[in-house]
Short mmCIF file of C-alpha atoms and ligand atoms in Angstrom, two decimals:
data_model
loop_
_atom_site.label_atom_id
_atom_site.label_comp_id
_atom_site.label_asym_id
_atom_site.label_seq_id
_atom_site.Cartn_x
_atom_site.Cartn_y
_atom_site.Cartn_z
CA MET A 1 100.13 162.73 104.96
CA THR A 2 96.21 161.12 104.03
CA ILE A 3 96.12 159.96 100.22
CA PRO A 4 92.92 161.30 98.68
CA ARG A 5 90.18 158.22 98.62
CA SER A 6 90.22 157.81 94.69
CA GLU A 7 93.91 157.60 94.35
CA HIS A 8 93.54 155.14 97.53
CA LEU A 9 90.89 153.15 95.05
CA ALA A 10 92.66 153.96 91.69
CA THR A 11 95.60 151.47 94.04
CA THR A 12 93.28 149.09 95.23
CA PHE A 13 92.03 148.78 91.39
CA SER A 14 95.01 148.37 90.18
CA ARG A 15 96.72 145.56 92.64
CA THR A 16 93.72 143.87 91.86
CA TRP A 17 93.80 143.72 88.73
CA GLU A 18 97.84 143.53 88.24
CA ALA A 19 96.67 140.70 91.03
CA VAL A 20 94.30 139.32 87.38
CA ILE A 21 96.53 139.54 84.95
CA SER A 22 99.09 137.37 87.19
CA ALA A 23 96.87 135.32 88.13
CA GLU A 24 95.87 134.91 84.36
CA GLU A 25 98.97 134.56 83.42
CA SER A 26 100.50 131.73 86.30
CA VAL A 27 97.62 129.56 84.37
CA ALA A 28 97.51 129.87 81.09
CA ARG A 29 101.47 129.02 81.75
CA THR A 30 100.42 125.64 83.29
CA MET A 31 97.68 125.54 81.27
CA TRP A 32 100.69 125.90 78.42
CA VAL A 33 102.88 122.94 79.96
CA ARG A 34 100.81 120.44 80.55
CA THR A 35 99.51 120.95 76.84
CA GLU A 36 103.42 120.47 75.58
CA GLN A 37 103.80 117.28 79.17
CA ALA A 38 100.12 116.05 77.17
CA ARG A 39 102.43 116.65 73.22
CA PHE A 40 105.10 113.63 75.61
CA GLU A 41 102.81 111.72 76.86
CA GLN A 42 101.42 110.93 73.12
CA SER A 43 104.68 110.82 71.55
CA ALA A 44 105.31 107.72 74.02
CA MET A 45 102.28 105.61 73.93
CA GLY A 46 102.93 105.94 70.39
CA ASP A 47 106.16 103.83 71.23
CA GLY A 48 105.09 100.14 71.24
CA PRO A 49 107.71 98.48 73.65
CA LEU A 50 107.61 102.21 75.75
CA ALA A 51 103.89 101.51 76.14
CA ASP A 52 103.94 98.38 76.95
CA ALA A 53 106.32 98.19 80.10
CA TYR A 54 104.16 101.75 80.95
CA ASP A 55 101.43 99.25 80.55
CA ALA A 56 102.80 96.41 82.57
CA GLY A 57 103.98 98.58 85.84
CA VAL A 58 100.55 99.87 85.95
CA ARG A 59 98.84 96.65 85.82
CA ALA A 60 101.79 95.50 88.41
CA ALA A 61 101.11 98.17 91.17
CA ALA A 62 104.70 98.83 90.44
CA PRO A 63 103.98 103.06 89.13
CA PRO A 64 105.93 103.30 86.32
CA VAL A 65 107.11 106.71 84.86
CA ASP A 66 105.35 109.41 83.14
CA ALA A 67 107.16 110.31 80.52
CA ALA A 68 107.53 113.87 81.64
CA THR A 69 109.76 111.97 84.25
CA GLY A 70 110.79 109.67 81.94
CA ALA A 71 112.06 112.77 78.87
CA ALA A 72 114.33 114.36 81.91
CA LEU A 73 116.25 111.06 83.22
CA ARG A 74 116.62 110.36 78.76
CA PHE A 75 117.95 113.96 78.62
CA LEU A 76 120.16 113.72 82.21
CA SER A 77 121.89 110.21 80.53
CA ALA A 78 122.45 111.92 77.38
CA ALA A 79 123.91 114.63 78.77
CA ILE A 80 126.70 113.25 80.80
CA GLY A 81 127.15 111.19 77.78
CA ALA A 82 126.73 108.38 80.76
CA ARG A 83 128.13 104.36 80.17
CA SER A 84 127.31 103.21 83.63
CA VAL A 85 123.57 103.90 85.63
CA VAL A 86 122.57 102.08 88.57
CA GLU A 87 118.95 102.06 88.73
CA VAL A 88 116.95 100.74 91.84
CA GLY A 89 113.40 100.32 91.27
CA THR A 90 114.29 98.43 87.22
CA GLY A 91 109.72 97.90 88.06
CA CYS A 92 109.17 96.19 84.54
CA GLY A 93 111.22 98.99 82.98
CA THR A 94 109.86 102.27 81.37
CA SER A 95 112.83 104.56 83.17
CA GLY A 96 114.82 101.71 82.28
CA ILE A 97 113.70 102.15 78.85
CA TRP A 98 114.56 105.76 78.69
CA LEU A 99 117.58 106.17 80.49
CA LEU A 100 118.91 103.18 77.52
CA ARG A 101 118.03 105.26 75.00
CA GLY A 102 119.51 108.42 76.27
CA MET A 103 123.30 106.63 77.07
CA VAL A 104 126.54 106.20 74.83
CA PRO A 105 125.09 103.17 72.45
CA GLU A 106 128.00 100.49 74.77
CA GLY A 107 126.79 102.28 77.35
CA ILE A 108 125.64 99.44 80.51
CA LEU A 109 122.36 100.08 82.90
CA THR A 110 122.59 98.21 86.45
CA THR A 111 118.80 97.73 87.41
CA VAL A 112 117.85 96.77 91.02
CA ASP A 113 114.80 95.30 91.85
CA VAL A 114 113.52 93.25 95.09
CA ASN A 115 110.92 91.33 92.46
CA ALA A 116 112.09 88.82 90.08
CA ALA A 117 108.77 89.15 87.99
CA TYR A 118 108.62 92.98 87.28
CA GLN A 119 112.10 91.64 86.53
CA ASP A 120 111.33 89.47 84.24
CA TYR A 121 109.04 91.21 82.42
CA ALA A 122 111.60 94.72 82.60
CA ARG A 123 113.76 91.62 80.56
CA SER A 124 111.71 91.01 77.55
CA ALA A 125 110.50 94.72 77.71
CA PHE A 126 114.34 95.95 76.94
CA ALA A 127 114.95 93.79 73.66
CA ARG A 128 111.66 93.96 72.51
CA ALA A 129 112.83 97.89 72.71
CA GLY A 130 116.00 96.75 70.47
CA PHE A 131 118.81 96.83 73.36
CA GLY A 132 120.13 93.75 73.83
CA ALA A 133 121.73 91.25 76.92
CA GLY A 134 124.74 92.97 77.26
CA ARG A 135 123.17 96.55 77.78
CA ALA A 136 120.96 95.69 82.08
CA ARG A 137 122.32 94.23 84.41
CA LEU A 138 119.38 92.74 86.33
CA ILE A 139 119.93 92.19 89.58
CA ARG A 140 117.34 91.36 92.21
CA GLY A 141 117.85 92.01 95.66
CA THR A 142 116.67 94.62 98.01
CA ALA A 143 119.35 97.69 97.02
CA LEU A 144 120.20 98.11 100.18
CA GLU A 145 121.65 94.90 99.75
CA VAL A 146 123.36 94.86 96.55
CA LEU A 147 124.70 98.49 96.02
CA PRO A 148 127.18 98.00 98.17
CA ARG A 149 129.07 95.33 96.28
CA LEU A 150 128.72 97.16 93.30
CA THR A 151 131.89 98.96 92.58
CA ASP A 152 133.13 102.30 94.45
CA GLY A 153 133.47 105.69 91.97
CA GLY A 154 132.25 103.16 88.62
CA TYR A 155 129.18 104.76 87.90
CA ASP A 156 127.99 107.99 85.62
CA MET A 157 124.99 107.94 87.27
CA VAL A 158 122.80 107.05 90.39
CA SER A 159 118.48 106.65 89.71
CA VAL A 160 116.57 105.85 92.14
CA ASP A 161 112.23 105.11 91.44
CA ALA A 162 111.79 102.37 95.26
CA ASP A 163 110.92 103.07 98.95
CA GLN A 164 111.36 106.79 99.78
CA VAL A 165 111.87 105.67 103.20
CA SER A 166 115.60 104.49 102.42
CA TYR A 167 115.89 107.50 100.23
CA PRO A 168 118.69 109.57 102.23
CA ALA A 169 120.81 105.42 102.86
CA TYR A 170 120.33 105.44 98.81
CA LEU A 171 122.45 108.99 98.93
CA GLU A 172 124.98 107.73 100.89
CA GLU A 173 125.00 104.50 98.70
CA ALA A 174 125.23 106.68 95.28
CA LEU A 175 127.69 108.74 96.72
CA ARG A 176 130.18 105.94 96.92
CA LEU A 177 129.24 104.50 93.46
CA LEU A 178 129.33 107.87 91.23
CA ARG A 179 132.56 108.93 90.06
CA PRO A 180 132.89 112.93 90.42
CA GLY A 181 130.91 114.72 88.91
CA GLY A 182 128.39 112.33 88.85
CA VAL A 183 124.01 112.41 88.43
CA VAL A 184 121.82 111.35 91.09
CA VAL A 185 118.35 111.34 91.00
CA PHE A 186 115.62 110.50 93.40
CA ASN A 187 111.99 110.06 91.42
CA ASN A 188 109.19 110.23 93.42
CA VAL A 189 109.83 113.80 95.51
CA MET A 190 106.93 115.76 95.55
CA VAL A 191 105.52 114.08 99.09
CA GLY A 192 103.35 115.91 102.34
CA SER A 193 101.99 119.25 101.66
CA ASP A 194 101.39 122.65 102.23
CA GLU A 195 100.09 121.79 106.00
CA PRO A 196 101.59 122.77 109.05
CA ASP A 197 102.54 119.43 111.06
CA GLY A 198 100.39 119.13 113.97
CA PRO A 199 97.94 116.65 115.72
CA LEU A 200 95.83 116.39 112.59
CA ARG A 201 98.46 115.94 110.30
CA VAL A 202 101.67 113.66 111.43
CA PRO A 203 104.39 113.39 108.13
CA GLY A 204 104.31 109.15 107.34
CA PRO A 205 108.06 107.39 107.68
CA ALA A 206 108.18 108.30 104.21
CA GLU A 207 107.78 111.55 103.92
CA ILE A 208 109.98 112.15 106.48
CA ALA A 209 113.28 110.04 104.86
CA VAL A 210 112.04 112.15 101.59
CA ARG A 211 112.28 115.62 103.58
CA GLU A 212 115.39 114.27 105.08
CA LEU A 213 116.58 113.80 101.87
CA MET A 214 116.32 117.36 100.59
CA GLN A 215 118.10 118.93 103.63
CA ARG A 216 120.73 117.22 103.28
CA VAL A 217 121.12 117.70 99.06
CA ARG A 218 119.34 121.75 99.94
CA GLU A 219 122.34 122.34 102.50
CA ASP A 220 125.70 120.82 101.27
CA GLU A 221 127.11 123.49 99.32
CA SER A 222 129.20 121.23 96.87
CA PHE A 223 126.53 119.77 95.63
CA ILE A 224 124.95 121.28 92.68
CA PRO A 225 121.23 120.36 93.03
CA LEU A 226 117.44 120.79 90.94
CA LEU A 227 114.94 119.91 91.82
CA VAL A 228 112.31 119.25 88.54
CA PRO A 229 108.84 119.89 88.68
CA VAL A 230 107.81 116.84 86.71
CA GLY A 231 105.96 113.76 87.64
CA GLU A 232 105.98 113.53 90.96
CA GLY A 233 108.65 115.17 91.34
CA LEU A 234 112.55 115.07 90.35
CA LEU A 235 115.33 115.94 92.55
CA THR A 236 119.13 115.60 90.34
CA ALA A 237 122.19 116.41 91.56
CA ILE A 238 125.88 117.01 90.67
CA ARG A 239 127.92 115.07 92.87
CA PRO A 240 131.00 116.73 94.15
C1 SAM B 301 107.92 103.35 91.33
S1 SAM B 301 108.35 101.76 90.93
C2 SAM B 301 109.63 101.73 89.26
C3 SAM B 301 108.56 102.00 88.60
C4 SAM B 301 109.63 101.70 87.38
N1 SAM B 301 111.19 103.07 88.24
C5 SAM B 301 109.88 101.96 85.83
O1 SAM B 301 109.75 103.70 85.68
O2 SAM B 301 108.56 101.72 85.98
C6 SAM B 301 109.11 100.62 92.65
C7 SAM B 301 109.53 99.56 92.24
O3 SAM B 301 110.57 99.14 93.74
C8 SAM B 301 111.19 98.23 93.88
N2 SAM B 301 111.44 98.28 95.25
C9 SAM B 301 110.50 98.51 96.70
N3 SAM B 301 111.60 98.44 97.59
C10 SAM B 301 112.78 98.01 97.32
C11 SAM B 301 114.55 97.33 98.02
N4 SAM B 301 114.27 97.61 99.22
N5 SAM B 301 114.79 97.48 97.00
C12 SAM B 301 115.04 96.84 96.12
N6 SAM B 301 113.83 97.71 94.95
C13 SAM B 301 112.73 97.70 95.64
C14 SAM B 301 109.33 97.44 93.05
O4 SAM B 301 109.68 96.21 93.50
C15 SAM B 301 108.50 97.66 92.63
O5 SAM B 301 109.81 97.69 91.14
#
């Protein structure tokens, strides 16, 4: 049966119109998210110690988490009532302040970084944010040397924001460190592009490692994973 030309045109017009409306809705939603995120950023920037830590991280080339990512970290640590958190990548302390703000009042953050100067800044940032010296244990060293020395099953949460090439290895360490039901979080997982790999686009070691991490979490059905599209992408999962 042939469709009359007028009916065909009407159907095509209606589909095109639906596509325009759905594109407009999508733009409106994106704008709404950006506006709300900007409000989060503003309220965080109005907060002295956090804003100082953030600025120091930017100046020091230790990129701090943005406010939306920080809010997600605080939310996660509060949601599980975290008492003991391991952080890889202290930087100048921005993510640590967010994590401490979510943890229970007597909770302890163990945070690891190779850079002593960054950690000195983070230590003073934690103090300025109102956290006593006993609330944060700063350990200097490479994470793959430090993490094996920490107690098996002794932590509620492991939060990673460091060298991406080691993300698969950090996941294995996190699985050992976390209690059952604990939460692991990786920042900066939005790597690569939609373009297929080929001679013109060869993924680098960081991208390969992040893909490996994502695949491992995706394919192991015992994890309860969540990919949060904030900042540079946050992958979180509940340990089986
Ligand atoms: C993106 S910055 C962390 C920013 C921090 N999370 C914040 O919000 O302020 C990454 C940090 O990881 C540290 N880092 C890089 N490789 C590391 C390794 N192998 N072990 C421990 N820390 C490492 C760097 O020195 C840097 O401070």
